[in-house]
Each structure stands twice: as structure tokens, then as C-alpha cells.
Amino acid sequence: MFKAIMLRKAEDGSTLAGIEQVDPADLPEGEVEIQVAYSTLNYKDGLAITGRSPVVRKWPMVPGIDLAGTVVHSSDANFPEGSEVIVNGHGMGELHWGGLAQRARVPAAWLTRRPEALSAKNAMGIGTAGYTAMLSVLALERQAVKPADGPVLVTGANGGVGSFAVALLAKRGYEVHASTGRMSEAERLKSLGAHAVIDRAELSEKGKPLQKEHWAGAIDCVGSHTLANVCAQTRYGGTVTACGLAQGLDFSATVAPFILRGIALVGIDSVYAPEALRTQAWNCLAQEADTAMLSAITHTLSLEECVDAAHKLLEGQIKGRLIVDLAA
Ligand code: NDP
């Protein structure tokens, strides 16, 4: 038997969340069974555990959108017993039992080999946020945005994805400008490598279709008017990546920046990103992530502390990233 957070739907439609002892025979289908070492508690997991948003689409459900662990049973030659792996996305915690359990079983195609230079704990310290930031940085590079081309903007800079994006871009030599609603955190952003910090209010209202050209590239985490303004301020031939919707799902823009300045807008999806891209991103993270920064920004919880922490997370009472130690 192993311990898991189990979410069950009550008769009145609310979500019941608690720790249960689970029989491995009840694990979902998959070629690979994993002893989970670490998982994380993300905003999306908070929504699932509290039932505040309809994240869970199959019941009962083990939450947890990512995990790092060791393969203990396998019928897949590529990932034999003893392989150290990372799994994130693919509907874990929504449609398929996720990482907030001591055991998980998943299809082998979902696995990424954990780079040796990255511990399981640091992999989860980076988590989906750092991985999404790296996918965004790699997308700018594929579009040939180079540090010499000019400044690169990161929006939602104090968030999980934004903070990693600032640090990763700065380490690669880009002049990073960070947009935030929390100007009181400007020094923190500068310590991560931001060259300059701007107030997000400058970008959050509907603006003109074409504005003064500022950015050689941008990583946008917030969508809505901010994304439209960022496109309108991007230099000729520049690239903007879009991964988030913190301001809104809407995107009310014109084609002017695309047809008059040849800019590109690249979508970033971490959930179903192809395996080769996942491996590239995790290998880059293993080399570039600042482990001192990771220990400074993460808190480690036991499985028993997760339900309470999920409520606090949604109430905005938690700063930094939450790692869950499944052996604790
Ligand atoms: P966080 O909640 O950690 O950060 C979001 C940040 O967005 C906040 O810290 C804030 O930054 C900014 N923000 C919040 N509200 C507003 C607003 N009304 N207007 C403008 N900015 C706002 O989230 P993550 O960093 O983890 O994720 C960022 C976005 O990316 C989310 O929308 C998330 O759903 C999405 N995401 C998408 C993925 C994908 O695969 N495409 C994967 C992971 C995340 P500040 O305080 O600096 O203003």
C-alpha cells in the first residue's frame, strides 16, 4: 500500500480531499510505475484540491501536475527499473492520477530522463514554471532573437514563470526588462538579473495598434491587452512568446505589427510539448538553473501538509514555490 492525496466528489458536487492508503493494483494504466521522490504544489493543484475550479475531469483523482522519481516496474525497454525520471503535464492531476502520491503509473511516452546534474528535489524546485520559462527562452532562440538585437521584455515577472524567465534570459546575456505589478519587488527582480523594471500598468490598458519599437523579443505570461501592447512595441522582425493568461484569455489586437513589422508570435504549451523539446529544456535547466536561488525560493512540505497549504496558496498567503517530499 502507498500514501496518496485522493480527491473524491461528494454528493453535493463539492470536492473531498484527504490522505488515503492505496493499493498499487488500483493505479491507472501505463507501462511504467514510479516511486515518487518529490512533487510540487502549484496553483492548478490548489484549484483541484479545494474544488474551487473544475480542474479534475475524472474521479477519484490524485492531484499533482508533476513529479520526479525512480522507475520501480517497467515494461518499456527505454525506461528500465532504476531509471531516474521527471513527468509533467499530459493531464496528470486532471485526467490521470498525478504526483501527490508515493507511487504513480504512467505511459512511458510521458517520461523525461532526469539529467544527472539535476537532483530530484531541484527538478521539482524548477517544476512546470521553470520548464515553461525555458520552453519560452528556447522559442526566442529558435526565432534567432540574439542578445545583441536589443532588450527583451518579461511580463508577469514576479510570478513563477516570469521569475525563471528573467533569470534564464539574463544568464544567457540578454538585457532583460521586467514588467510587474509589484514594484516593491523591483530589487528582487534586479537580483535575478533584470536590467530594468517597469510598472505593468504601462501595458495593461488597450493601446494603439503600432507603438514605439522597444523589444527585440518578449516572454509574455499575462495575455489580454498586455500581450497586444507588447506586440505593438516589438521591433521589426522581433518575436513574442505567449504562455499565460494572468490578465485574461482575451487577445484584442490588430495584424499591424505582423504585416508591417514582420513580428512573430509563438505559442508555448508545456502540457503536450513533444519529447525532444522537453528533453532539451530539462537538459538546459540542469546546466543553467541556479541551485542557490532554488533553495532560497522553495519550501518543502510533507503530503500531510498539502491540503492545508492548497487553501493558503489560493488565498495568496504563500510566497515562493512549494515542493512536496513524498518520503517525509
Ligand atoms: P503566477 O501566478 O506565479 O504568476 C502570474 C503573474 O502574472 C503574477 O505574479 C503577476 O506578476 C502577473 N499578473 C497577475 N495578475 C495580473 C493582471 N491582472 N494583469 C497583469 N499581470 C498580472 O503564475 P505562473 O508564473 O506559474 O504562470 C504564469 C501564467 O502562465 C499563468 O497564466 C499560467 O496559467 C500560465 N502557464 C501556462 C503554461 C503553459 O503550458 N502554457 C504552463 C505554466 C503556466 P507581477 O506580480 O509581476 O505583476
CSV table of C-alpha atoms and ligand atoms in Angstrom, one decimal:
chain,number,residue,atom,x,y,z
A,1,MET,CA,0.0,0.0,0.0
A,2,PHE,CA,1.2,3.6,-0.6
A,3,LYS,CA,0.0,7.0,0.6
A,4,ALA,CA,-1.7,9.4,-1.7
A,5,ILE,CA,-3.9,12.5,-1.6
A,6,MET,CA,-7.2,11.4,-3.0
A,7,LEU,CA,-9.9,13.7,-4.3
A,8,ARG,CA,-13.5,12.4,-4.3
A,9,LYS,CA,-16.6,14.1,-5.5
A,10,ALA,CA,-19.2,14.4,-2.7
A,11,GLU,CA,-23.0,14.1,-3.5
A,12,ASP,CA,-23.4,17.8,-3.3
A,13,GLY,CA,-20.7,18.2,-6.0
A,14,SER,CA,-18.0,19.6,-3.6
A,15,THR,CA,-14.5,18.1,-3.5
A,16,LEU,CA,-13.4,15.9,-0.6
A,17,ALA,CA,-9.6,15.8,-0.2
A,18,GLY,CA,-7.7,13.6,2.2
A,19,ILE,CA,-4.8,11.2,2.6
A,20,GLU,CA,-5.6,7.6,1.7
A,21,GLN,CA,-3.7,4.3,1.7
A,22,VAL,CA,-3.9,3.0,-1.9
A,23,ASP,CA,-3.3,-0.5,-3.4
A,24,PRO,CA,-0.8,-0.3,-6.3
A,25,ALA,CA,-3.2,-2.6,-8.2
A,26,ASP,CA,-5.6,0.4,-8.4
A,27,LEU,CA,-3.1,2.6,-10.2
A,28,PRO,CA,-4.1,3.7,-13.7
A,29,GLU,CA,-2.9,2.1,-16.9
A,30,GLY,CA,0.7,2.7,-18.0
A,31,GLU,CA,3.9,0.9,-18.8
A,32,VAL,CA,5.9,2.4,-16.0
A,33,GLU,CA,5.5,2.5,-12.3
A,34,ILE,CA,7.4,5.2,-10.4
A,35,GLN,CA,8.4,5.6,-6.8
A,36,VAL,CA,7.8,9.3,-6.4
A,37,ALA,CA,10.5,11.3,-4.6
A,38,TYR,CA,9.2,14.8,-5.0
A,39,SER,CA,6.2,16.6,-6.4
A,40,THR,CA,5.1,20.2,-6.2
A,41,LEU,CA,2.0,22.1,-5.2
A,42,ASN,CA,1.0,24.5,-8.0
A,43,TYR,CA,-1.9,26.9,-8.3
A,44,LYS,CA,-3.6,24.4,-10.5
A,45,ASP,CA,-3.2,21.7,-7.8
A,46,GLY,CA,-4.7,24.2,-5.3
A,47,LEU,CA,-7.7,24.6,-7.5
A,48,ALA,CA,-8.1,20.8,-7.8
A,49,ILE,CA,-7.7,20.1,-4.1
A,50,THR,CA,-10.1,22.8,-2.9
A,51,GLY,CA,-12.5,22.2,-5.8
A,52,ARG,CA,-12.5,25.9,-6.5
A,53,SER,CA,-12.3,25.4,-10.2
A,54,PRO,CA,-13.3,22.3,-12.3
A,55,VAL,CA,-9.7,21.2,-12.9
A,56,VAL,CA,-10.5,17.5,-12.2
A,57,ARG,CA,-12.2,15.7,-15.1
A,58,LYS,CA,-12.2,12.2,-13.8
A,59,TRP,CA,-13.0,10.9,-10.3
A,60,PRO,CA,-11.5,9.8,-7.9
A,61,MET,CA,-8.3,11.7,-8.7
A,62,VAL,CA,-4.8,12.0,-7.3
A,63,PRO,CA,-3.7,15.6,-7.8
A,64,GLY,CA,-0.2,16.8,-8.8
A,65,ILE,CA,0.8,18.1,-12.2
A,66,ASP,CA,4.4,17.0,-12.0
A,67,LEU,CA,6.7,14.5,-10.3
A,68,ALA,CA,10.3,13.3,-10.1
A,69,GLY,CA,11.1,9.8,-9.1
A,70,THR,CA,12.6,6.4,-9.8
A,71,VAL,CA,11.1,3.7,-12.1
A,72,VAL,CA,10.3,0.6,-10.0
A,73,HIS,CA,8.4,-1.5,-12.5
A,74,SER,CA,8.6,-1.2,-16.3
A,75,SER,CA,7.6,-3.0,-19.4
A,76,ASP,CA,9.3,-0.4,-21.6
A,77,ALA,CA,12.9,-1.0,-22.7
A,78,ASN,CA,13.8,2.7,-22.8
A,79,PHE,CA,13.0,3.2,-19.1
A,80,PRO,CA,14.0,0.1,-17.2
A,81,GLU,CA,13.8,-0.3,-13.4
A,82,GLY,CA,16.1,2.2,-11.7
A,83,SER,CA,15.7,5.0,-14.3
A,84,GLU,CA,15.5,8.5,-12.8
A,85,VAL,CA,12.7,10.4,-14.4
A,86,ILE,CA,10.6,13.6,-14.5
A,87,VAL,CA,7.0,13.7,-15.6
A,88,ASN,CA,5.0,16.8,-16.1
A,89,GLY,CA,1.8,17.8,-17.9
A,90,HIS,CA,-0.1,15.2,-20.0
A,91,GLY,CA,-3.2,15.8,-17.9
A,92,MET,CA,-1.7,14.5,-14.7
A,93,GLY,CA,-3.9,15.5,-11.8
A,94,GLU,CA,-6.7,16.3,-14.2
A,95,LEU,CA,-7.4,13.1,-16.2
A,96,HIS,CA,-4.7,10.8,-14.9
A,97,TRP,CA,-3.5,10.2,-11.3
A,98,GLY,CA,-0.7,12.7,-10.6
A,99,GLY,CA,2.4,13.2,-8.4
A,100,LEU,CA,0.9,13.8,-4.9
A,101,ALA,CA,1.3,10.2,-4.0
A,102,GLN,CA,4.2,7.8,-3.2
A,103,ARG,CA,3.6,5.8,-6.4
A,104,ALA,CA,2.4,6.7,-9.9
A,105,ARG,CA,1.9,4.7,-13.1
A,106,VAL,CA,2.1,6.5,-16.4
A,107,PRO,CA,2.6,5.7,-20.1
A,108,ALA,CA,6.4,5.5,-20.9
A,109,ALA,CA,5.9,8.2,-23.6
A,110,TRP,CA,5.3,10.8,-20.9
A,111,LEU,CA,8.7,10.3,-19.2
A,112,THR,CA,11.7,12.6,-19.5
A,113,ARG,CA,15.1,11.2,-18.3
A,114,ARG,CA,16.2,13.4,-15.3
A,115,PRO,CA,19.6,14.9,-16.2
A,116,GLU,CA,22.3,13.6,-13.8
A,117,ALA,CA,23.3,17.2,-12.9
A,118,LEU,CA,19.8,17.9,-11.5
A,119,SER,CA,18.6,16.3,-8.2
A,120,ALA,CA,15.0,15.2,-8.0
A,121,LYS,CA,14.4,17.9,-5.4
A,122,ASN,CA,15.9,20.7,-7.7
A,123,ALA,CA,13.9,19.3,-10.7
A,124,MET,CA,10.7,19.9,-8.7
A,125,GLY,CA,12.1,23.3,-7.4
A,126,ILE,CA,12.2,24.3,-11.1
A,127,GLY,CA,8.9,22.5,-11.8
A,128,THR,CA,6.5,23.4,-14.5
A,129,ALA,CA,7.1,27.1,-14.0
A,130,GLY,CA,10.8,26.9,-14.7
A,131,TYR,CA,10.3,24.4,-17.5
A,132,THR,CA,7.7,26.7,-19.2
A,133,ALA,CA,10.2,29.6,-18.9
A,134,MET,CA,12.9,27.5,-20.6
A,135,LEU,CA,10.5,26.5,-23.4
A,136,SER,CA,9.9,30.2,-23.9
A,137,VAL,CA,13.6,31.1,-24.0
A,138,LEU,CA,14.2,28.2,-26.4
A,139,ALA,CA,11.4,29.5,-28.7
A,140,LEU,CA,13.0,33.0,-28.8
A,141,GLU,CA,16.3,31.4,-29.7
A,142,ARG,CA,14.7,29.3,-32.5
A,143,GLN,CA,13.4,32.6,-33.8
A,144,ALA,CA,17.1,33.8,-33.8
A,145,VAL,CA,16.5,36.6,-31.2
A,146,LYS,CA,20.0,37.3,-30.0
A,147,PRO,CA,21.3,39.4,-27.0
A,148,ALA,CA,22.8,41.9,-29.5
A,149,ASP,CA,19.4,42.6,-31.1
A,150,GLY,CA,18.2,44.6,-28.1
A,151,PRO,CA,16.2,44.4,-24.9
A,152,VAL,CA,13.8,41.5,-24.1
A,153,LEU,CA,10.7,42.1,-22.0
A,154,VAL,CA,9.2,39.6,-19.5
A,155,THR,CA,5.7,40.3,-18.3
A,156,GLY,CA,4.3,38.9,-15.0
A,157,ALA,CA,7.9,38.9,-14.0
A,158,ASN,CA,7.3,38.3,-10.3
A,159,GLY,CA,5.3,35.1,-11.0
A,160,GLY,CA,6.8,31.6,-11.2
A,161,VAL,CA,7.3,31.5,-15.0
A,162,GLY,CA,8.3,35.2,-15.1
A,163,SER,CA,11.0,34.9,-12.4
A,164,PHE,CA,12.6,32.0,-14.1
A,165,ALA,CA,12.4,33.7,-17.5
A,166,VAL,CA,14.2,36.8,-16.1
A,167,ALA,CA,17.0,34.7,-14.5
A,168,LEU,CA,17.4,32.4,-17.5
A,169,LEU,CA,17.5,35.2,-20.1
A,170,ALA,CA,19.9,37.3,-18.0
A,171,LYS,CA,22.3,34.3,-17.7
A,172,ARG,CA,22.2,33.9,-21.5
A,173,GLY,CA,23.3,37.5,-21.8
A,174,TYR,CA,20.1,39.3,-22.8
A,175,GLU,CA,19.2,42.7,-21.5
A,176,VAL,CA,16.1,41.9,-19.6
A,177,HIS,CA,13.3,44.3,-18.8
A,178,ALA,CA,10.8,43.1,-16.3
A,179,SER,CA,7.2,44.2,-16.1
A,180,THR,CA,5.4,43.8,-12.8
A,181,GLY,CA,2.5,45.0,-10.7
A,182,ARG,CA,4.7,44.7,-7.6
A,183,MET,CA,7.2,47.5,-8.0
A,184,SER,CA,8.1,46.9,-4.3
A,185,GLU,CA,9.8,43.7,-5.6
A,186,ALA,CA,11.9,45.5,-8.1
A,187,GLU,CA,15.2,44.8,-6.2
A,188,ARG,CA,14.4,41.1,-6.2
A,189,LEU,CA,13.9,41.2,-10.0
A,190,LYS,CA,17.2,43.0,-10.4
A,191,SER,CA,18.9,40.4,-8.2
A,192,LEU,CA,17.6,37.8,-10.6
A,193,GLY,CA,19.2,39.7,-13.5
A,194,ALA,CA,16.7,42.3,-14.7
A,195,HIS,CA,18.4,45.4,-16.2
A,196,ALA,CA,15.3,47.5,-15.7
A,197,VAL,CA,11.8,47.1,-14.1
A,198,ILE,CA,8.6,48.7,-15.4
A,199,ASP,CA,5.2,49.0,-13.9
A,200,ARG,CA,2.7,46.6,-15.6
A,201,ALA,CA,0.1,49.5,-15.6
A,202,GLU,CA,2.1,50.8,-18.6
A,203,LEU,CA,0.9,47.8,-20.6
A,204,SER,CA,-2.4,46.7,-19.2
A,205,GLU,CA,-4.9,49.1,-20.9
A,206,LYS,CA,-6.0,48.9,-24.6
A,207,GLY,CA,-3.3,50.7,-26.7
A,208,LYS,CA,-2.5,51.8,-30.3
A,209,PRO,CA,-2.0,49.1,-32.9
A,210,LEU,CA,1.6,50.2,-33.5
A,211,GLN,CA,3.6,51.9,-30.8
A,212,LYS,CA,7.3,52.9,-30.4
A,213,GLU,CA,9.5,50.0,-31.1
A,214,HIS,CA,11.2,48.7,-27.9
A,215,TRP,CA,11.7,45.0,-27.7
A,216,ALA,CA,13.8,42.6,-29.8
A,217,GLY,CA,11.8,39.8,-28.0
A,218,ALA,CA,9.4,39.2,-25.2
A,219,ILE,CA,8.1,36.5,-23.0
A,220,ASP,CA,4.5,37.2,-22.1
A,221,CYS,CA,2.9,35.4,-19.2
A,222,VAL,CA,-0.3,37.5,-18.9
A,223,GLY,CA,-2.2,37.8,-22.2
A,224,SER,CA,-5.0,40.2,-22.8
A,225,HIS,CA,-4.2,43.9,-23.5
A,226,THR,CA,-0.7,43.4,-22.2
A,227,LEU,CA,0.1,40.9,-25.0
A,228,ALA,CA,-1.4,43.2,-27.6
A,229,ASN,CA,0.7,46.2,-26.4
A,230,VAL,CA,3.8,44.0,-26.2
A,231,CYS,CA,3.3,43.0,-29.9
A,232,ALA,CA,2.7,46.7,-30.8
A,233,GLN,CA,6.0,47.6,-29.2
A,234,THR,CA,8.1,44.8,-30.7
A,235,ARG,CA,10.9,45.9,-33.0
A,236,TYR,CA,10.9,45.0,-36.7
A,237,GLY,CA,11.4,41.2,-37.1
A,238,GLY,CA,11.2,40.5,-33.3
A,239,THR,CA,9.4,37.6,-31.6
A,240,VAL,CA,6.9,37.5,-28.7
A,241,THR,CA,6.1,34.2,-26.9
A,242,ALA,CA,2.7,33.7,-25.2
A,243,CYS,CA,2.3,31.2,-22.4
A,244,GLY,CA,-0.1,32.7,-19.9
A,245,LEU,CA,-3.4,34.4,-19.2
A,246,ALA,CA,-2.9,36.0,-15.8
A,247,GLN,CA,-4.5,39.2,-17.1
A,248,GLY,CA,-7.0,37.5,-19.3
A,249,LEU,CA,-7.7,34.9,-22.0
A,250,ASP,CA,-8.7,37.6,-24.5
A,251,PHE,CA,-6.3,39.0,-27.1
A,252,SER,CA,-7.7,42.0,-28.8
A,253,ALA,CA,-5.0,43.1,-31.3
A,254,THR,CA,-4.6,44.1,-34.9
A,255,VAL,CA,-2.5,42.5,-37.6
A,256,ALA,CA,-0.4,45.7,-38.0
A,257,PRO,CA,2.7,44.5,-36.1
A,258,PHE,CA,2.7,41.3,-38.1
A,259,ILE,CA,2.2,42.7,-41.6
A,260,LEU,CA,4.1,46.0,-41.1
A,261,ARG,CA,6.9,44.9,-38.8
A,262,GLY,CA,7.1,41.2,-39.6
A,263,ILE,CA,7.0,40.2,-35.9
A,264,ALA,CA,6.2,36.7,-34.8
A,265,LEU,CA,4.0,35.4,-32.0
A,266,VAL,CA,4.9,32.0,-30.8
A,267,GLY,CA,2.6,29.9,-28.5
A,268,ILE,CA,4.1,28.0,-25.6
A,269,ASP,CA,2.4,24.8,-24.4
A,270,SER,CA,4.1,22.9,-21.6
A,271,VAL,CA,1.5,20.1,-21.2
A,272,TYR,CA,1.8,18.3,-24.5
A,273,ALA,CA,5.2,19.6,-25.7
A,274,PRO,CA,7.0,16.9,-27.8
A,275,GLU,CA,9.5,14.7,-26.1
A,276,ALA,CA,12.6,16.1,-27.9
A,277,LEU,CA,11.7,19.6,-26.8
A,278,ARG,CA,11.1,18.5,-23.2
A,279,THR,CA,14.5,16.8,-23.0
A,280,GLN,CA,16.2,19.8,-24.5
A,281,ALA,CA,14.5,22.1,-22.0
A,282,TRP,CA,15.4,19.9,-19.0
A,283,ASN,CA,19.0,19.4,-20.1
A,284,CYS,CA,19.4,23.2,-20.4
A,285,LEU,CA,17.8,23.7,-17.0
A,286,ALA,CA,20.2,21.2,-15.4
A,287,GLN,CA,23.1,23.3,-16.7
A,288,GLU,CA,21.7,26.8,-16.1
A,289,ALA,CA,19.4,26.7,-13.1
A,290,ASP,CA,20.9,28.5,-10.1
A,291,THR,CA,20.6,25.9,-7.3
A,292,ALA,CA,21.3,28.5,-4.6
A,293,MET,CA,18.3,30.5,-5.9
A,294,LEU,CA,16.2,27.3,-5.9
A,295,SER,CA,16.8,26.6,-2.2
A,296,ALA,CA,16.1,30.3,-1.4
A,297,ILE,CA,12.7,30.3,-3.1
A,298,THR,CA,11.4,26.9,-2.2
A,299,HIS,CA,9.7,25.4,0.9
A,300,THR,CA,9.4,21.7,1.4
A,301,LEU,CA,6.1,20.1,2.6
A,302,SER,CA,5.0,16.7,3.6
A,303,LEU,CA,2.0,15.1,1.9
A,304,GLU,CA,0.0,15.6,5.1
A,305,GLU,CA,0.6,19.4,4.9
A,306,CYS,CA,-0.7,19.7,1.3
A,307,VAL,CA,-4.4,20.1,1.8
A,308,ASP,CA,-4.0,23.0,4.2
A,309,ALA,CA,-1.3,24.6,2.0
A,310,ALA,CA,-3.6,24.3,-1.0
A,311,HIS,CA,-6.1,26.6,0.7
A,312,LYS,CA,-3.4,29.1,1.8
A,313,LEU,CA,-2.0,29.1,-1.8
A,314,LEU,CA,-5.3,30.2,-3.2
A,315,GLU,CA,-5.6,32.8,-0.5
A,316,GLY,CA,-2.3,34.3,-1.6
A,317,GLN,CA,-0.7,33.5,1.7
A,318,ILE,CA,2.2,31.6,0.3
A,319,LYS,CA,5.4,33.1,-1.2
A,320,GLY,CA,7.8,31.0,-3.2
A,321,ARG,CA,7.5,27.5,-4.6
A,322,LEU,CA,6.2,24.5,-2.7
A,323,ILE,CA,8.0,21.2,-3.1
A,324,VAL,CA,6.4,18.1,-1.7
A,325,ASP,CA,8.7,15.4,-0.2
A,326,LEU,CA,6.9,12.0,-0.6
A,327,ALA,CA,9.3,10.3,1.8
A,328,ALA,CA,8.6,12.8,4.7
B,1,NDP,P1,1.9,33.0,-11.2
B,1,NDP,O1,0.5,33.1,-10.5
B,1,NDP,O2,3.1,32.6,-10.3
B,1,NDP,O3,2.3,34.4,-11.8
B,1,NDP,C1,1.4,35.2,-12.6
B,1,NDP,C2,1.9,36.6,-12.6
B,1,NDP,O4,1.2,37.4,-13.5
B,1,NDP,C3,1.7,37.3,-11.3
B,1,NDP,O5,2.8,37.1,-10.4
B,1,NDP,C4,1.7,38.7,-11.7
B,1,NDP,O6,3.0,39.2,-11.9
B,1,NDP,C5,1.1,38.7,-13.1
B,1,NDP,N1,-0.4,39.1,-13.0
B,1,NDP,C6,-1.3,38.6,-12.2
B,1,NDP,N2,-2.5,39.2,-12.4
B,1,NDP,C7,-2.3,40.1,-13.4
B,1,NDP,C8,-3.1,41.0,-14.1
B,1,NDP,N3,-4.4,41.2,-13.8
B,1,NDP,N4,-2.5,41.8,-15.0
B,1,NDP,C9,-1.2,41.7,-15.4
B,1,NDP,N5,-0.4,40.8,-14.8
B,1,NDP,C10,-0.9,40.0,-13.8
B,1,NDP,O7,1.7,32.1,-12.4
B,1,NDP,P2,2.9,31.3,-13.2
B,1,NDP,O8,4.0,32.2,-13.4
B,1,NDP,O9,3.0,30.0,-12.7
B,1,NDP,O10,2.1,31.2,-14.7
B,1,NDP,C11,2.0,32.4,-15.5
B,1,NDP,C12,0.9,32.2,-16.5
B,1,NDP,O11,1.3,31.1,-17.4
B,1,NDP,C13,-0.4,31.7,-15.9
B,1,NDP,O12,-1.5,32.3,-16.6
B,1,NDP,C14,-0.4,30.2,-16.0
B,1,NDP,O13,-1.7,29.7,-16.1
B,1,NDP,C15,0.3,30.1,-17.3
B,1,NDP,N6,1.1,28.8,-17.5
B,1,NDP,C16,1.0,28.3,-18.8
B,1,NDP,C17,1.7,27.2,-19.1
B,1,NDP,C18,1.6,26.6,-20.5
B,1,NDP,O14,1.9,25.5,-20.7
B,1,NDP,N7,1.3,27.5,-21.4
B,1,NDP,C19,2.5,26.5,-18.1
B,1,NDP,C20,2.6,27.2,-16.8
B,1,NDP,C21,1.9,28.3,-16.6
B,1,NDP,P3,3.6,40.5,-11.2
B,1,NDP,O15,3.3,40.4,-9.8
B,1,NDP,O16,5.0,40.6,-11.6
B,1,NDP,O17,2.7,41.6,-11.8
